[in-house]
PDB file of C-alpha atoms in Angstrom:
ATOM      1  CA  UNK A   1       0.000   0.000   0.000  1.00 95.00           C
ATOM      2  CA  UNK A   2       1.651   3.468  -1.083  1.00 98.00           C
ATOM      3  CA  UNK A   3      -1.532   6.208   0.073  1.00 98.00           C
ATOM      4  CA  UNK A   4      -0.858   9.949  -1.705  1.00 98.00           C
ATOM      5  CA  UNK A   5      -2.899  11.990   0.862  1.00 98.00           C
ATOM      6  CA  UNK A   6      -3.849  15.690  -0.001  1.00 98.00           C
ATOM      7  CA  UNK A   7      -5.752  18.257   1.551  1.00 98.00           C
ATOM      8  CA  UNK A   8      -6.918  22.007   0.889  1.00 98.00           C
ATOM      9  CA  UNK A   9     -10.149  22.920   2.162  1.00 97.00           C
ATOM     10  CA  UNK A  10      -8.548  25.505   4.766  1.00 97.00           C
ATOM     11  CA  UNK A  11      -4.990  27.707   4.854  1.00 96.00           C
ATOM     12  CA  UNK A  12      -2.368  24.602   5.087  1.00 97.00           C
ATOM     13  CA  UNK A  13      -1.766  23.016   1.508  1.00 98.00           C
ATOM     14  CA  UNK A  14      -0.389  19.551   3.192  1.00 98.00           C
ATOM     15  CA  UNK A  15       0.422  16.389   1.213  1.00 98.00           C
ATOM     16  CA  UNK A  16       1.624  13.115   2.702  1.00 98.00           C
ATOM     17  CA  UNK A  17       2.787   9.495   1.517  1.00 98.00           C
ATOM     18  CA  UNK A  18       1.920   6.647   3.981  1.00 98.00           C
ATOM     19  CA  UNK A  19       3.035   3.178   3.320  1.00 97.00           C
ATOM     20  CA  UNK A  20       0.116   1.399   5.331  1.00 95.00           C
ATOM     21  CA  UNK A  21       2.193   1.137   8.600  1.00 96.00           C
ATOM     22  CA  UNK A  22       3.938   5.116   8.712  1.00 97.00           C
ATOM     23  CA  UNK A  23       3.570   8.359   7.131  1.00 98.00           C
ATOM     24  CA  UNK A  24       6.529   8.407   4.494  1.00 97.00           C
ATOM     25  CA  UNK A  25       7.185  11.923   4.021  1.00 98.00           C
ATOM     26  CA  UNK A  26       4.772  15.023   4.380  1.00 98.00           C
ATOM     27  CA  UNK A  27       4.413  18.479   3.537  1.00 98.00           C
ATOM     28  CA  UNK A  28       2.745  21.578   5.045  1.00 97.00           C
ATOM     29  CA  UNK A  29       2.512  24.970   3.821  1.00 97.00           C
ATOM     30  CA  UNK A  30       0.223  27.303   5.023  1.00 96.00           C
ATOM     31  CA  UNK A  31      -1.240  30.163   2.614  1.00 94.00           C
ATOM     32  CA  UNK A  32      -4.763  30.786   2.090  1.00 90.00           C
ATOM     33  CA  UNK A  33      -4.150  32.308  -1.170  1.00 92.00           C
ATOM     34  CA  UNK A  34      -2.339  29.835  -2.978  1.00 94.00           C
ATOM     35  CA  UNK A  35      -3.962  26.240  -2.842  1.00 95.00           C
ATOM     36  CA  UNK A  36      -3.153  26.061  -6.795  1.00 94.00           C
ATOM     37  CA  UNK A  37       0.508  26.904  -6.781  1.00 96.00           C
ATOM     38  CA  UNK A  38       1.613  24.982  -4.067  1.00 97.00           C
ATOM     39  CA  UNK A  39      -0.420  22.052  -4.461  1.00 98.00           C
ATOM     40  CA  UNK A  40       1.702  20.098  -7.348  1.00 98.00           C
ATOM     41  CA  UNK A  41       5.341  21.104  -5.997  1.00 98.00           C
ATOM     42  CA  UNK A  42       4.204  19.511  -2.412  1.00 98.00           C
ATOM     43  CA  UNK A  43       3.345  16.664  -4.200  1.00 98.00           C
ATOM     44  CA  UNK A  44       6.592  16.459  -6.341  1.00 98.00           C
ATOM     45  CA  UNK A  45       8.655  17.229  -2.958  1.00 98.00           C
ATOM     46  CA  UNK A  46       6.975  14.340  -1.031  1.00 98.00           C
ATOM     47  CA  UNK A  47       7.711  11.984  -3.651  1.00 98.00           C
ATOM     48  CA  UNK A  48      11.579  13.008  -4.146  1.00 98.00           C
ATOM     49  CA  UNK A  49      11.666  12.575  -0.351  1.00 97.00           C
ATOM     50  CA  UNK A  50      10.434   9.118  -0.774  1.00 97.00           C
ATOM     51  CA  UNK A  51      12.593   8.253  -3.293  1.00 97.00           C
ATOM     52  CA  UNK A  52       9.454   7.297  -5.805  1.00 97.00           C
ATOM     53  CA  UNK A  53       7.421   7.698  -8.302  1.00 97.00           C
ATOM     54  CA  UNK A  54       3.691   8.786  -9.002  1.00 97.00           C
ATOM     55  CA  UNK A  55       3.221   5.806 -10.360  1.00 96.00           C
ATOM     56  CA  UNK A  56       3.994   3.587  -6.985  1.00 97.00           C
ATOM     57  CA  UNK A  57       0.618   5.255  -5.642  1.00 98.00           C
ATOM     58  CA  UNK A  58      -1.978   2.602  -4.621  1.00 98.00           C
ATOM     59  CA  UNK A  59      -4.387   4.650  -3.704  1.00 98.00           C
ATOM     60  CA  UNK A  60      -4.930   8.415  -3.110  1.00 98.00           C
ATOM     61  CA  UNK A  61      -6.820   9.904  -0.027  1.00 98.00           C
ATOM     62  CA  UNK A  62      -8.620  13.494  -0.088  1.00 98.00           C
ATOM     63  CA  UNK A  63     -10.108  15.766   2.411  1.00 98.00           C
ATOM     64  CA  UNK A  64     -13.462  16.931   1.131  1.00 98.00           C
ATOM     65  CA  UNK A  65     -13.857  20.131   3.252  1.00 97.00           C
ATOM     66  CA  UNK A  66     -16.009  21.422   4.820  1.00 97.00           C
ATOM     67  CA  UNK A  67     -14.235  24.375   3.432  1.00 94.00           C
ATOM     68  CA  UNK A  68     -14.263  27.511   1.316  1.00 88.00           C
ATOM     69  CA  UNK A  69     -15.199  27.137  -2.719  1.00 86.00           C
ATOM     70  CA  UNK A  70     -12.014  27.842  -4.819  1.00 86.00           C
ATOM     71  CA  UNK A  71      -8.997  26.200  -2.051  1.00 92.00           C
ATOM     72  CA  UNK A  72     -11.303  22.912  -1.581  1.00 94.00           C
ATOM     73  CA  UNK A  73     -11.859  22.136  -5.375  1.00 94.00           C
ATOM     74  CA  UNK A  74      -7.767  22.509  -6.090  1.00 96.00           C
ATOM     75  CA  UNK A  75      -6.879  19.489  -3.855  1.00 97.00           C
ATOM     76  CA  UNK A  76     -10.226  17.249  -4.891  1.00 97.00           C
ATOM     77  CA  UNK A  77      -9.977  17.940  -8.448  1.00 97.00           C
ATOM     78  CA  UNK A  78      -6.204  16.976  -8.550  1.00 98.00           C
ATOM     79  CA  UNK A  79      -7.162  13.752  -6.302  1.00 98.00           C
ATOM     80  CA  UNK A  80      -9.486  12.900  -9.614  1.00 97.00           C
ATOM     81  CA  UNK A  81      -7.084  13.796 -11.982  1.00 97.00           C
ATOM     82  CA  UNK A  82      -4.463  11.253 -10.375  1.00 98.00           C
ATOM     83  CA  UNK A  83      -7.224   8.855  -9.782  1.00 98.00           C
ATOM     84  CA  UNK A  84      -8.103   8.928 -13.314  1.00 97.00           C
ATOM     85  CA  UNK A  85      -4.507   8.584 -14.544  1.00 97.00           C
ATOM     86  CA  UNK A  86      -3.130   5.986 -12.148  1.00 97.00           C
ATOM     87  CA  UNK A  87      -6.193   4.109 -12.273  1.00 98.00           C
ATOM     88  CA  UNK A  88      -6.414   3.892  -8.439  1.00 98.00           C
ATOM     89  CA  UNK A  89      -9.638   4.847  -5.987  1.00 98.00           C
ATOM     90  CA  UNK A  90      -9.881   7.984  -3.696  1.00 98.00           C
ATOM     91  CA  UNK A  91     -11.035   7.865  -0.233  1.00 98.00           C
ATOM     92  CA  UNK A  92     -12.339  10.864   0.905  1.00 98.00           C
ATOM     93  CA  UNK A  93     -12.400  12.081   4.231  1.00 98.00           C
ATOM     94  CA  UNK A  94     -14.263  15.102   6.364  1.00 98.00           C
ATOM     95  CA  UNK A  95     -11.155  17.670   6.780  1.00 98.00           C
ATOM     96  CA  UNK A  96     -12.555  17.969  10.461  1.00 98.00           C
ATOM     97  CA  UNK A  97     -12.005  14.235  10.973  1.00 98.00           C
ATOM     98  CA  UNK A  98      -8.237  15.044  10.062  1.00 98.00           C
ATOM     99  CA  UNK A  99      -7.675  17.400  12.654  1.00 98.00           C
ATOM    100  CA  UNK A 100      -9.680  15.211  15.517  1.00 98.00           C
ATOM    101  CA  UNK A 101      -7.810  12.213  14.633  1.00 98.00           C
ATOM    102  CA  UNK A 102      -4.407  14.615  14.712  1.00 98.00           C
ATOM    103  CA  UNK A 103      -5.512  15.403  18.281  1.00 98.00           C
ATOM    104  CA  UNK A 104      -5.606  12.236  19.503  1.00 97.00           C
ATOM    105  CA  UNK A 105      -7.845  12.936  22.380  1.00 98.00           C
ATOM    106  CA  UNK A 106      -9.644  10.064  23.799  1.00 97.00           C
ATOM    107  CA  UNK A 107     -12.627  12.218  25.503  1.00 97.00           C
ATOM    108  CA  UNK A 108     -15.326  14.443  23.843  1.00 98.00           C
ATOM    109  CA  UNK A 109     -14.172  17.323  22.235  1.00 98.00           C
ATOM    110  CA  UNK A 110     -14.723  19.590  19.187  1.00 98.00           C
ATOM    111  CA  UNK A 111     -12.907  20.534  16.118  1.00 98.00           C
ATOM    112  CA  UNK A 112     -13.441  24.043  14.570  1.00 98.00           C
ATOM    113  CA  UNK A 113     -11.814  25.248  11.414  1.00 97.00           C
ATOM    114  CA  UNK A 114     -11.996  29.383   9.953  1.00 96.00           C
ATOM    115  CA  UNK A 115     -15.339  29.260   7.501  1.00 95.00           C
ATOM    116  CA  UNK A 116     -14.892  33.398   7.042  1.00 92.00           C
ATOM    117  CA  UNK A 117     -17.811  35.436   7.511  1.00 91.00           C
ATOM    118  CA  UNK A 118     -17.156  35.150  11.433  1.00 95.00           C
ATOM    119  CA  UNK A 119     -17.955  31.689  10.731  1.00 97.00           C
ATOM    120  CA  UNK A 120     -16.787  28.470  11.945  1.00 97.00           C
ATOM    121  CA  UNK A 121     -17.131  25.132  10.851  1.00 98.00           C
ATOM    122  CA  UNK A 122     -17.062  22.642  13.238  1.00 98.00           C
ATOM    123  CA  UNK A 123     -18.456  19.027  14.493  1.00 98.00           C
ATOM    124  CA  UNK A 124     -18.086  17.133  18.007  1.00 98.00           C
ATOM    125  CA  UNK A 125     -16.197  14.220  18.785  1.00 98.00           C
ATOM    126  CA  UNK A 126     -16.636  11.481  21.333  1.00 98.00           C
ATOM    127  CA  UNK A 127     -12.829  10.754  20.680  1.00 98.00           C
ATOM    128  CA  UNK A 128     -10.533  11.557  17.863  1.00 98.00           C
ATOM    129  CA  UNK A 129     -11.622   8.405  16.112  1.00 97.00           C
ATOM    130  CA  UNK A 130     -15.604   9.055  16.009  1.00 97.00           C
ATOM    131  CA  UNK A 131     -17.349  12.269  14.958  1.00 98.00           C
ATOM    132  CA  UNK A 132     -20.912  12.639  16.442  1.00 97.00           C
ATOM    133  CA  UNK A 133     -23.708  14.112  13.681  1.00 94.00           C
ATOM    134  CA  UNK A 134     -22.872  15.899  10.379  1.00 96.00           C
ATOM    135  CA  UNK A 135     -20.403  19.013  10.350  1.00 97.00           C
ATOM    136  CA  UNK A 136     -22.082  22.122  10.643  1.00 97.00           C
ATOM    137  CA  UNK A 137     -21.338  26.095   9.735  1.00 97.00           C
ATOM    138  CA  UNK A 138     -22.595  28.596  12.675  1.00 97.00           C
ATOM    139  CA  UNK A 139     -21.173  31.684  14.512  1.00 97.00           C
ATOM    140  CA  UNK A 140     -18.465  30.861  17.101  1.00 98.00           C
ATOM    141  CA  UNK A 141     -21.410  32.911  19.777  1.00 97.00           C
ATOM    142  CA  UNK A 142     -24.480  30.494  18.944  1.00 98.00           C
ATOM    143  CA  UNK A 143     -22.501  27.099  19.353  1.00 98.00           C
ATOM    144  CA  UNK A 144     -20.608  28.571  22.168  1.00 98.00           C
ATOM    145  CA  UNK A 145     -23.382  27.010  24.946  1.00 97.00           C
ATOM    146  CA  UNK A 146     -23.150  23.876  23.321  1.00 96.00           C
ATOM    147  CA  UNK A 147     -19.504  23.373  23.291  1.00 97.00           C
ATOM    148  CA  UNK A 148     -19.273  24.722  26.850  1.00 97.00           C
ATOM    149  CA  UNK A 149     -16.791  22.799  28.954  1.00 96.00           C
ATOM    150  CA  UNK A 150     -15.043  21.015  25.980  1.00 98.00           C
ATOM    151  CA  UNK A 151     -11.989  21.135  24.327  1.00 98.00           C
ATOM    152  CA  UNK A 152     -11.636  22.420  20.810  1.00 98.00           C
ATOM    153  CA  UNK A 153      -9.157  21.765  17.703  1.00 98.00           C
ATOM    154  CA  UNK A 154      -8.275  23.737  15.031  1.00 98.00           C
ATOM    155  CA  UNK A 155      -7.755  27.309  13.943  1.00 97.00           C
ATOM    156  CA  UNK A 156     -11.412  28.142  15.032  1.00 96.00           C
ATOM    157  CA  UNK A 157     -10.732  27.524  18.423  1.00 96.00           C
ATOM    158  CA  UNK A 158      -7.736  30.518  18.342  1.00 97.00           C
ATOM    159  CA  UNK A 159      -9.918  33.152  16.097  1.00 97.00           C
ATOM    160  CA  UNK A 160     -12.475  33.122  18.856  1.00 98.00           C
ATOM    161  CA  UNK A 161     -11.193  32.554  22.631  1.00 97.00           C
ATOM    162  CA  UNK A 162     -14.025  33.860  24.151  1.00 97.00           C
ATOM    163  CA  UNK A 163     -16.468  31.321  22.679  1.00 97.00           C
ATOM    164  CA  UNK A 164     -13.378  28.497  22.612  1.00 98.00           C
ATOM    165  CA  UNK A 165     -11.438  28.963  26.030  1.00 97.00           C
ATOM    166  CA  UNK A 166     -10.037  25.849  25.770  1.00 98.00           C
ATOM    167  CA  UNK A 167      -8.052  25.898  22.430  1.00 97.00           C
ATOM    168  CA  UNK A 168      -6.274  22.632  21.551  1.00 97.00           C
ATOM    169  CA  UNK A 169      -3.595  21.690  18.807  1.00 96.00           C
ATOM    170  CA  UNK A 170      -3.444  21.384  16.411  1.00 97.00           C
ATOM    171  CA  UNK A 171      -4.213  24.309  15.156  1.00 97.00           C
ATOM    172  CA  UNK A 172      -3.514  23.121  11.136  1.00 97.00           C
ATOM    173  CA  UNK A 173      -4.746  20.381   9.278  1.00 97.00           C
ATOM    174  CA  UNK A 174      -2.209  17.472   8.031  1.00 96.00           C
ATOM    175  CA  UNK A 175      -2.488  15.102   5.268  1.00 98.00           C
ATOM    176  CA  UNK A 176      -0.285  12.804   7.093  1.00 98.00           C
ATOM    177  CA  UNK A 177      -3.194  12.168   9.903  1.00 97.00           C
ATOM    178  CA  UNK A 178      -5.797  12.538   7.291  1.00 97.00           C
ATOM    179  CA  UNK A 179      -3.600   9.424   5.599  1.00 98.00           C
ATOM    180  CA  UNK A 180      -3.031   7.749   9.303  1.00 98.00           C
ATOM    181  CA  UNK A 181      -7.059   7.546   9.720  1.00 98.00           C
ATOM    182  CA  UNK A 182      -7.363   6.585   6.028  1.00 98.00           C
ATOM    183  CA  UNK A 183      -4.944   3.722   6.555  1.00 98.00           C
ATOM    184  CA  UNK A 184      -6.877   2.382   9.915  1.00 97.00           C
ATOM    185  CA  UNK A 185      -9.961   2.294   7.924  1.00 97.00           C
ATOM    186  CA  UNK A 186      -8.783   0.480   4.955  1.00 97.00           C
ATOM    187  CA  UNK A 187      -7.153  -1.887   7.396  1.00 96.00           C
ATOM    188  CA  UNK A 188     -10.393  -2.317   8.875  1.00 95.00           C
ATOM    189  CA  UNK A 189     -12.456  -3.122   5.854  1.00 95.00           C
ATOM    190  CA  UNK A 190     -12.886  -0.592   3.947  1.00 93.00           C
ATOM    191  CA  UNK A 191     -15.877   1.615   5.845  1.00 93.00           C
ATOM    192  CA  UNK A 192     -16.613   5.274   6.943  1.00 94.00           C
ATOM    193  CA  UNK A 193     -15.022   6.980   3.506  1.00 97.00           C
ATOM    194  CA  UNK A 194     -16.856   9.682   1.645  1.00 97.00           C
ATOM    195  CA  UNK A 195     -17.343  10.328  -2.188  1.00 97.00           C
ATOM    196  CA  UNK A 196     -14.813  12.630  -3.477  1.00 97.00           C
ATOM    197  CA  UNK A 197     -17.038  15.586  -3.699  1.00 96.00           C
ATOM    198  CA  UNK A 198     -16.892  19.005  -1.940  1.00 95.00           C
ATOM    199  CA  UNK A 199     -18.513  19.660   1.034  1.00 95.00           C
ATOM    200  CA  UNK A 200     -19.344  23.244   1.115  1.00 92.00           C
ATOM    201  CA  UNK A 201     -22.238  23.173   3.572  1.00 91.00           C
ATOM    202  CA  UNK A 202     -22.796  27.125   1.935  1.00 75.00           C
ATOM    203  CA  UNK A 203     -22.918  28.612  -0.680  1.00 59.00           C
ATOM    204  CA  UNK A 204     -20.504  30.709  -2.555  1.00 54.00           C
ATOM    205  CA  UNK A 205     -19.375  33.725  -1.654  1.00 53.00           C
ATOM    206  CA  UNK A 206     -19.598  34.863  -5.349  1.00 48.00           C
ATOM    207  CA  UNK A 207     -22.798  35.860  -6.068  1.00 52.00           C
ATOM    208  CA  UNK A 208     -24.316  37.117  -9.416  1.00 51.00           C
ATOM    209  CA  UNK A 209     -25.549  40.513  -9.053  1.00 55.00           C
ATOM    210  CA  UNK A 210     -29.403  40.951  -8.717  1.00 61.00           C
ATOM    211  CA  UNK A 211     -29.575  44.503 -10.639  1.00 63.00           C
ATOM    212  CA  UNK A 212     -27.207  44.505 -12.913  1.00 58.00           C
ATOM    213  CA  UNK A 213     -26.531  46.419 -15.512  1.00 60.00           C
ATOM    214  CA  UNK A 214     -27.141  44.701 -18.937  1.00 58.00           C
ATOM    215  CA  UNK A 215     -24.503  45.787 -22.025  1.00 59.00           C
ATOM    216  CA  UNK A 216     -25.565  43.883 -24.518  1.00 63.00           C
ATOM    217  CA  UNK A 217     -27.732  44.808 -27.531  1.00 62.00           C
ATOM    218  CA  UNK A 218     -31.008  44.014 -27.983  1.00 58.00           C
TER     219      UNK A 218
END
């Protein structure tokens, strides 16, 4: 088993290679800006580290957000287009199941990433191994009863202390969890993967304007 992991549905662009029993190599970068640029070079650098090829990949293992429109789509669209040319499956995986898993708490927690818009998303955990319910997009201030005496993972957590007192790390996403936890559950039979598609959970923050101003001749 050779697992390319990749995820970008928040800030870190992070890449892994696990072999089924260890992460191989890795790569982080953190830029919100520039999920496309640095998405390919990670790759390239992980694989150099290894000392292989694409073409040793057995499978390839995505996060599928939640996370903002444009950064999510990079990494799930180049999953696909490896997928289609190596002729191997991808697993996908909630992003927020990344960071829990990271965490490795064994007690209930929570795990909130930055959605903008003084937004959060975020999803409990009875342990970093088992999400309870659906992820969810709120304000940090309407959740903040509910996640009252727990700890909480992830960037979210550090945006808003007053709502999140108790901040865990980390604070970034890593493909090299996200391919840890992919590697349990394909050890395990197979279960609890996603279809590759994004999970947005909102919509866009583009919007087509409602009054404008048509150019065009008749």
């Amino acid at each position: 088993m050779l697992l390319l992991a990749m995820d970008t549905a928040t800030p870190a662009v992070t890449v892994a290679l696990h072999d089924g029993e260890a992460v191989v190599a890795s790569s982080s970068q953190v830029d919100a800006r520039r999920h496309g640029e640095l998405l390919l070079p990670a790759v390239d650098r992980v694989l150099k580290e290894a000392g292989l090829t694409l073409d040793a990949v057995t499978g390839l293992v995505v996060g599928v957000g939640p996370g903002p429109y444009t950064g999510l789509r990079v990494g799930l669209v180049t999953a696909a287009a490896f997928s289609s040319a190596l002729a191997v499956p991808v697993h996908g995986l909630c992003t927020l199941d990344g960071l829990a898993y990271a965490s490795g708490i064994d007690e209930p927690f929570a795990v909130a990433t930055d959605a903008r818009r003084k937004e959060v998303y975020w999803a409990r955990y009875d342990d970093s191994r088992t999400r309870v319910g659906d992820a969810a997009v709120d304000r940090p201030a309407d959740i903040a009863e509910r996640l009252a005496g727990l700890p909480v993972v992830g960037a979210g957590a550090r945006l808003y202390p007053n709502a999140f007192p108790d901040a865990r790390d980390p604070e970034h996403q890593s493909a090299a969890a996200l391919a840890g936890l992919a590697a349990e559950r394909l050890a395990a039979g197979g279960e609890g993967f996603l279809d590759p598609l994004p999970m947005y959970l909102r919509r866009p923050d583009a919007q087509v304007p409602k009054n404008y101003k048509v150019v065009t001749p008749k």
